């Protein structure tokens, strides 16, 4: 086994940003990714707005800036694949095709929310879409996702798990216990590290002794690759490679997505640990949506007017979701005592 | 159409804030994402971004205004081409109806620290402090306790997530990095099991660590070291070595943070021999008990409460003001029924007592302060006087603090009880997110009033 993983990591692509890879998407696909990323952005903007109005409570972690990661990953998702992530989860649900209305109604804590209003912003699930949460405890989803992959292998259903975590989470000890078993047992799991440079107010450099996070599988023989997480096509290319690796029985694969979050850690983070220039520079130079938009326009896949219409349509979808989420009733008080145990 | 901009809620516990500064002026163009104002919340100064494109038509709340309630209209944004008269035409903008009230009513004020005088010679209470006090928030009182003990003893250091450069996720460690430097105020990665173990090891090695958990929910990652390494070592080593360490952080429900972030661990830790467990309510509690915890040669669990952090109390100035661990405090003397509570619930119990007083029931409210060792003497003394008791806790009822008090009274005060022990506790469910369900899940003053009436009129 040790031999196998050695040759595995040899064959595995090493640190190389893959944004130079040739465009591997059809015009329809490009428009689809654009539409998905913009939906996420508009949705999150609206969520921020509803939070400010007191309609969303507790914590609320927005994904603005990171849209290319989940959209690029989902571009390769197969039938029995599953997704699991942290509390920063709204985008993953939208990318898993979950209804924006159900997501927004969960954010407002109403009965039509995906968890009937009982889970909230950080804890949402859809068995139908094979989305296994939204987890509030940093790092917990990595062993859980490894277990989902264990189930894929056990049933031999050809599926794999996309298990996401942050650059802060990657230091949690339980992750390395999971890595070891995933590699030992050749579990089909892609660990997606969303390196947005900060875990709350702590930069990667202040939290990690070795900051090349794609190397974190080295001791376990898990190959890793660093990816430009602001480029949806680079993400897709990397995801295809990792998925092929997992689906051919070679075990887990790590993708470190270099990305960035524009907003604070949660709605209540004043983000004093970075200066505004840092944020505006990324926004201006590397915005994943602007990047794709430029590509679409320069390759004449769509016109400016068409893209404007797309935006208009998405704004309507999001506004409708927000209205739905405000009109939906609060859960029935009897719901307090349901869903605690199943009848044996 | 002109759009009204409302005072945003920028933290889970914010109900009002200060409009610190307008970054944009009337007439300025604004784009979605532009910072238009700076707003001071209960925790920090936040930038407030526009979500719509347009022109800032009119500022409705001047900068520098304090106490602006969430959802108050603060400005009007005009769409391209609109003029300011459009602003006058909007009477009530969509969405201007008040947000559902999510923060529990928490107006309880501390009884003055000196309320109970020594004129009650039978009281089991420690001597009451009579010196100078300053009004401080709980977060300031906790910070001062740590700072004073760090000045007093250089083996004391603070370690945890975001405690140094960020000044604490809840701003409890504000200023400590500046005063004590990075050797003594240490930011850790998000690795609770690891740094709790390192803390215990450092305590074995002769230091006095204060380990902050951002919240006690995350201490579940570290509970093995808290129990197996910190609590049991003195015993296992035949008394040779122990761990003088404080594990502190916020405990229990905050506001709308749902099941994984809203749990009371009082009963969990109170079960463990080898630990001391403290759950302060007032500012004096916070400061006097945290100082005692840091000076204590044993592992101490110190359970704070996020909702209390911003509340103000009179706090003793004396650097040697220390409250003995293991002593409860009667916050309100009474004769008809005893109410025990800890942490946030003490304030709720006092509210209930006020309401009961208007209905002719004179309740005695005991602030337990320490959950292990529990001040059973104070509870028994009170029950001997009132013959009735209601226990209050935010955590779950099963095997809870109230269950323990009930069992203890069976053994020690059975003949004095005129009614069964009544328990008011959090509902026996994971904490729901929805505002209405969360309110149902948490104990309220009315629940305590009802329980007190039931034991009085049975
Ligand atoms: C075990 C645990 N410790 C601490 C926290 C508090 N917390 C929530 S998110 C977070 C930062 C995580 O950063 P990262 O993994 O980089 O993810 P990002 O938020 O950047 O997506 C912290 C410290 C938690 N939820 N769980
Ligand atoms: Mg991060």
GROMACS .gro file of N, CA and C in nm, chain A residues 201-287:
model
  261
  201UNK      N    1  -1.019   3.622   1.206
  201UNK     CA    2  -0.925   3.733   1.192
  201UNK      C    3  -0.780   3.687   1.181
  202UNK      N    4  -0.757   3.558   1.168
  202UNK     CA    5  -0.620   3.507   1.169
  202UNK      C    6  -0.577   3.465   1.029
  203UNK      N    7  -0.472   3.525   0.981
  203UNK     CA    8  -0.425   3.492   0.846
  203UNK      C    9  -0.363   3.354   0.847
  204UNK      N   10  -0.354   3.295   0.728
  204UNK     CA   11  -0.294   3.161   0.716
  204UNK      C   12  -0.154   3.161   0.777
  205UNK      N   13  -0.079   3.266   0.752
  205UNK     CA   14   0.060   3.271   0.800
  205UNK      C   15   0.064   3.267   0.953
  206UNK      N   16  -0.036   3.322   1.019
  206UNK     CA   17  -0.035   3.323   1.165
  206UNK      C   18  -0.095   3.196   1.225
  207UNK      N   19  -0.156   3.112   1.140
  207UNK     CA   20  -0.221   2.992   1.193
  207UNK      C   21  -0.150   2.862   1.151
  208UNK      N   22  -0.075   2.867   1.041
  208UNK     CA   23  -0.021   2.743   0.985
  208UNK      C   24   0.131   2.751   0.973
  209UNK      N   25   0.198   2.649   1.029
  209UNK     CA   26   0.344   2.645   1.022
  209UNK      C   27   0.389   2.623   0.877
  210UNK      N   28   0.314   2.544   0.805
  210UNK     CA   29   0.340   2.525   0.662
  210UNK      C   30   0.218   2.575   0.588
  211UNK      N   31   0.237   2.678   0.507
  211UNK     CA   32   0.120   2.745   0.451
  211UNK      C   33   0.077   2.688   0.315
  212UNK      N   34   0.156   2.596   0.262
  212UNK     CA   35   0.111   2.532   0.137
  212UNK      C   36   0.018   2.419   0.174
  213UNK      N   37  -0.108   2.453   0.177
  213UNK     CA   38  -0.205   2.362   0.237
  213UNK      C   39  -0.229   2.237   0.151
  214UNK      N   40  -0.200   2.246   0.021
  214UNK     CA   41  -0.220   2.128  -0.064
  214UNK      C   42  -0.124   2.015  -0.028
  215UNK      N   43  -0.020   2.050   0.052
  215UNK     CA   44   0.077   1.948   0.093
  215UNK      C   45   0.036   1.874   0.220
  216UNK      N   46  -0.079   1.912   0.273
  216UNK     CA   47  -0.115   1.856   0.403
  216UNK      C   48  -0.142   1.706   0.400
  217UNK      N   49  -0.157   1.650   0.282
  217UNK     CA   50  -0.179   1.506   0.273
  217UNK      C   51  -0.050   1.428   0.255
  218UNK      N   52   0.062   1.498   0.245
  218UNK     CA   53   0.190   1.432   0.214
  218UNK      C   54   0.220   1.313   0.304
  219UNK      N   55   0.202   1.330   0.434
  219UNK     CA   56   0.238   1.221   0.525
  219UNK      C   57   0.147   1.101   0.511
  220UNK      N   58   0.037   1.122   0.441
  220UNK     CA   59  -0.058   1.011   0.425
  220UNK      C   60  -0.061   0.959   0.282
  221UNK      N   61   0.026   1.011   0.198
  221UNK     CA   62   0.028   0.969   0.059
  221UNK      C   63  -0.090   1.020  -0.020
  222UNK      N   64  -0.147   1.131   0.023
  222UNK     CA   65  -0.260   1.187  -0.053
  222UNK      C   66  -0.207   1.300  -0.143
  223UNK      N   67  -0.224   1.286  -0.274
  223UNK     CA   68  -0.176   1.391  -0.362
  223UNK      C   69  -0.256   1.519  -0.345
  224UNK      N   70  -0.190   1.632  -0.372
  224UNK     CA   71  -0.259   1.759  -0.359
  224UNK      C   72  -0.220   1.854  -0.469
  225UNK      N   73  -0.308   1.946  -0.498
  225UNK     CA   74  -0.281   2.044  -0.602
  225UNK      C   75  -0.333   2.179  -0.558
  226UNK      N   76  -0.258   2.283  -0.594
  226UNK     CA   77  -0.305   2.417  -0.565
  226UNK      C   78  -0.373   2.472  -0.689
  227UNK      N   79  -0.485   2.538  -0.671
  227UNK     CA   80  -0.568   2.580  -0.784
  227UNK      C   81  -0.604   2.728  -0.769
  228UNK      N   82  -0.613   2.798  -0.881
  228UNK     CA   83  -0.664   2.935  -0.878
  228UNK      C   84  -0.814   2.929  -0.856
  229UNK      N   85  -0.853   2.949  -0.733
  229UNK     CA   86  -0.994   2.938  -0.698
  229UNK      C   87  -1.076   3.056  -0.740
  230UNK      N   88  -1.016   3.152  -0.809
  230UNK     CA   89  -1.092   3.266  -0.860
  230UNK      C   90  -1.127   3.244  -1.007
  231UNK      N   91  -1.086   3.129  -1.060
  231UNK     CA   92  -1.109   3.100  -1.201
  231UNK      C   93  -1.191   2.971  -1.210
  232UNK      N   94  -1.314   2.986  -1.248
  232UNK     CA   95  -1.405   2.871  -1.244
  232UNK      C   96  -1.357   2.758  -1.336
  233UNK      N   97  -1.292   2.793  -1.447
  233UNK     CA   98  -1.248   2.688  -1.540
  233UNK      C   99  -1.127   2.613  -1.484
  234UNK      N  100  -1.042   2.686  -1.417
  234UNK     CA  101  -0.928   2.619  -1.352
  234UNK      C  102  -0.979   2.524  -1.244
  235UNK      N  103  -1.079   2.568  -1.173
  235UNK     CA  104  -1.136   2.483  -1.069
  235UNK      C  105  -1.196   2.358  -1.132
  236UNK      N  106  -1.267   2.377  -1.242
  236UNK     CA  107  -1.332   2.263  -1.307
  236UNK      C  108  -1.227   2.163  -1.356
  237UNK      N  109  -1.122   2.214  -1.417
  237UNK     CA  110  -1.016   2.126  -1.467
  237UNK      C  111  -0.956   2.043  -1.353
  238UNK      N  112  -0.929   2.112  -1.244
  238UNK     CA  113  -0.869   2.042  -1.129
  238UNK      C  114  -0.966   1.939  -1.072
  239UNK      N  115  -1.093   1.977  -1.067
  239UNK     CA  116  -1.194   1.887  -1.012
  239UNK      C  117  -1.206   1.761  -1.097
  240UNK      N  118  -1.197   1.778  -1.229
  240UNK     CA  119  -1.206   1.662  -1.318
  240UNK      C  120  -1.092   1.564  -1.291
  241UNK      N  121  -0.973   1.621  -1.275
  241UNK     CA  122  -0.856   1.537  -1.249
  241UNK      C  123  -0.869   1.463  -1.116
  242UNK      N  124  -0.911   1.536  -1.016
  242UNK     CA  125  -0.923   1.476  -0.883
  242UNK      C  126  -1.031   1.368  -0.885
  243UNK      N  127  -1.141   1.396  -0.954
  243UNK     CA  128  -1.252   1.300  -0.958
  243UNK      C  129  -1.208   1.172  -1.029
  244UNK      N  130  -1.133   1.190  -1.138
  244UNK     CA  131  -1.086   1.072  -1.212
  244UNK      C  132  -0.996   0.987  -1.122
  245UNK      N  133  -0.915   1.052  -1.045
  245UNK     CA  134  -0.827   0.984  -0.949
  245UNK      C  135  -0.911   0.901  -0.850
  246UNK      N  136  -1.010   0.967  -0.791
  246UNK     CA  137  -1.093   0.900  -0.690
  246UNK      C  138  -1.174   0.786  -0.751
  247UNK      N  139  -1.228   0.812  -0.870
  247UNK     CA  140  -1.320   0.712  -0.927
  247UNK      C  141  -1.247   0.589  -0.981
  248UNK      N  142  -1.116   0.600  -0.998
  248UNK     CA  143  -1.041   0.482  -1.043
  248UNK      C  144  -0.977   0.409  -0.924
  249UNK      N  145  -1.031   0.434  -0.807
  249UNK     CA  146  -0.990   0.354  -0.691
  249UNK      C  147  -0.857   0.393  -0.630
  250UNK      N  148  -0.808   0.513  -0.662
  250UNK     CA  149  -0.675   0.550  -0.611
  250UNK      C  150  -0.681   0.617  -0.474
  251UNK      N  151  -0.803   0.648  -0.428
  251UNK     CA  152  -0.815   0.708  -0.295
  251UNK      C  153  -0.839   0.857  -0.300
  252UNK      N  154  -0.815   0.925  -0.190
  252UNK     CA  155  -0.850   1.067  -0.179
  252UNK      C  156  -0.757   1.160  -0.256
  253UNK      N  157  -0.801   1.283  -0.274
  253UNK     CA  158  -0.724   1.385  -0.344
  253UNK      C  159  -0.751   1.519  -0.274
  254UNK      N  160  -0.648   1.602  -0.265
  254UNK     CA  161  -0.666   1.733  -0.200
  254UNK      C  162  -0.654   1.844  -0.303
  255UNK      N  163  -0.750   1.935  -0.302
  255UNK     CA  164  -0.741   2.055  -0.386
  255UNK      C  165  -0.739   2.177  -0.295
  256UNK      N  166  -0.632   2.254  -0.303
  256UNK     CA  167  -0.627   2.378  -0.227
  256UNK      C  168  -0.670   2.492  -0.320
  257UNK      N  169  -0.784   2.551  -0.292
  257UNK     CA  170  -0.837   2.659  -0.375
  257UNK      C  171  -0.790   2.792  -0.317
  258UNK      N  172  -0.710   2.863  -0.395
  258UNK     CA  173  -0.668   2.997  -0.349
  258UNK      C  174  -0.782   3.093  -0.384
  259UNK      N  175  -0.847   3.141  -0.281
  259UNK     CA  176  -0.962   3.227  -0.305
  259UNK      C  177  -0.964   3.341  -0.204
  260UNK      N  178  -1.075   3.411  -0.193
  260UNK     CA  179  -1.079   3.530  -0.109
  260UNK      C  180  -1.224   3.561  -0.073
  261UNK      N  181  -1.247   3.597   0.052
  261UNK     CA  182  -1.382   3.644   0.083
  261UNK      C  183  -1.380   3.795   0.098
  262UNK      N  184  -1.479   3.858   0.032
  262UNK     CA  185  -1.482   4.004   0.032
  262UNK      C  186  -1.539   4.061   0.161
  263UNK      N  187  -1.637   3.991   0.216
  263UNK     CA  188  -1.703   4.043   0.335
  263UNK      C  189  -1.629   3.997   0.461
  264UNK      N  190  -1.677   4.043   0.575
  264UNK     CA  191  -1.621   3.998   0.701
  264UNK      C  192  -1.646   3.849   0.719
  265UNK      N  193  -1.585   3.791   0.822
  265UNK     CA  194  -1.603   3.648   0.849
  265UNK      C  195  -1.751   3.614   0.863
  266UNK      N  196  -1.820   3.691   0.944
  266UNK     CA  197  -1.966   3.681   0.953
  266UNK      C  198  -2.015   3.824   0.949
  267UNK      N  199  -2.145   3.841   0.960
  267UNK     CA  200  -2.198   3.976   0.949
  267UNK      C  201  -2.146   4.068   1.059
  268UNK      N  202  -2.103   4.010   1.172
  268UNK     CA  203  -2.062   4.096   1.283
  268UNK      C  204  -1.910   4.113   1.292
  269UNK      N  205  -1.838   4.084   1.184
  269UNK     CA  206  -1.692   4.097   1.188
  269UNK      C  207  -1.649   4.230   1.125
  270UNK      N  208  -1.589   4.319   1.202
  270UNK     CA  209  -1.548   4.447   1.144
  270UNK      C  210  -1.427   4.436   1.052
  271UNK      N  211  -1.363   4.318   1.047
  271UNK     CA  212  -1.253   4.291   0.954
  271UNK      C  213  -1.142   4.395   0.960
  272UNK      N  214  -1.095   4.421   1.080
  272UNK     CA  215  -0.989   4.520   1.099
  272UNK      C  216  -0.850   4.460   1.073
  273UNK      N  217  -0.844   4.330   1.050
  273UNK     CA  218  -0.717   4.260   1.036
  273UNK      C  219  -0.661   4.269   0.894
  274UNK      N  220  -0.732   4.333   0.802
  274UNK     CA  221  -0.679   4.349   0.666
  274UNK      C  222  -0.718   4.487   0.619
  275UNK      N  223  -0.639   4.545   0.530
  275UNK     CA  224  -0.677   4.680   0.489
  275UNK      C  225  -0.767   4.675   0.366
  276UNK      N  226  -0.834   4.786   0.348
  276UNK     CA  227  -0.935   4.793   0.242
  276UNK      C  228  -0.873   4.775   0.105
  277UNK      N  229  -0.748   4.819   0.091
  277UNK     CA  230  -0.682   4.808  -0.041
  277UNK      C  231  -0.668   4.662  -0.081
  278UNK      N  232  -0.639   4.576   0.021
  278UNK     CA  233  -0.625   4.434  -0.009
  278UNK      C  234  -0.755   4.381  -0.070
  279UNK      N  235  -0.866   4.420  -0.010
  279UNK     CA  236  -0.995   4.371  -0.059
  279UNK      C  237  -1.025   4.430  -0.197
  280UNK      N  238  -1.005   4.560  -0.210
  280UNK     CA  239  -1.045   4.620  -0.339
  280UNK      C  240  -0.954   4.574  -0.452
  281UNK      N  241  -0.829   4.540  -0.418
  281UNK     CA  242  -0.738   4.490  -0.522
  281UNK      C  243  -0.789   4.357  -0.576
  282UNK      N  244  -0.826   4.267  -0.487
  282UNK     CA  245  -0.877   4.138  -0.533
  282UNK      C  246  -1.006   4.158  -0.614
  283UNK      N  247  -1.093   4.240  -0.559
  283UNK     CA  248  -1.220   4.267  -0.627
  283UNK      C  249  -1.196   4.317  -0.768
  284UNK      N  250  -1.097   4.404  -0.780
  284UNK     CA  251  -1.074   4.468  -0.909
  284UNK      C  252  -1.001   4.375  -1.006
  285UNK      N  253  -0.904   4.301  -0.953
  285UNK     CA  254  -0.816   4.226  -1.043
  285UNK      C  255  -0.855   4.081  -1.060
  286UNK      N  256  -0.918   4.022  -0.961
  286UNK     CA  257  -0.938   3.876  -0.970
  286UNK      C  258  -1.082   3.832  -0.949
  287UNK      N  259  -1.174   3.922  -0.960
  287UNK     CA  260  -1.312   3.881  -0.931
  287UNK      C  261  -1.354   3.766  -1.023
   0.00000   0.00000   0.00000
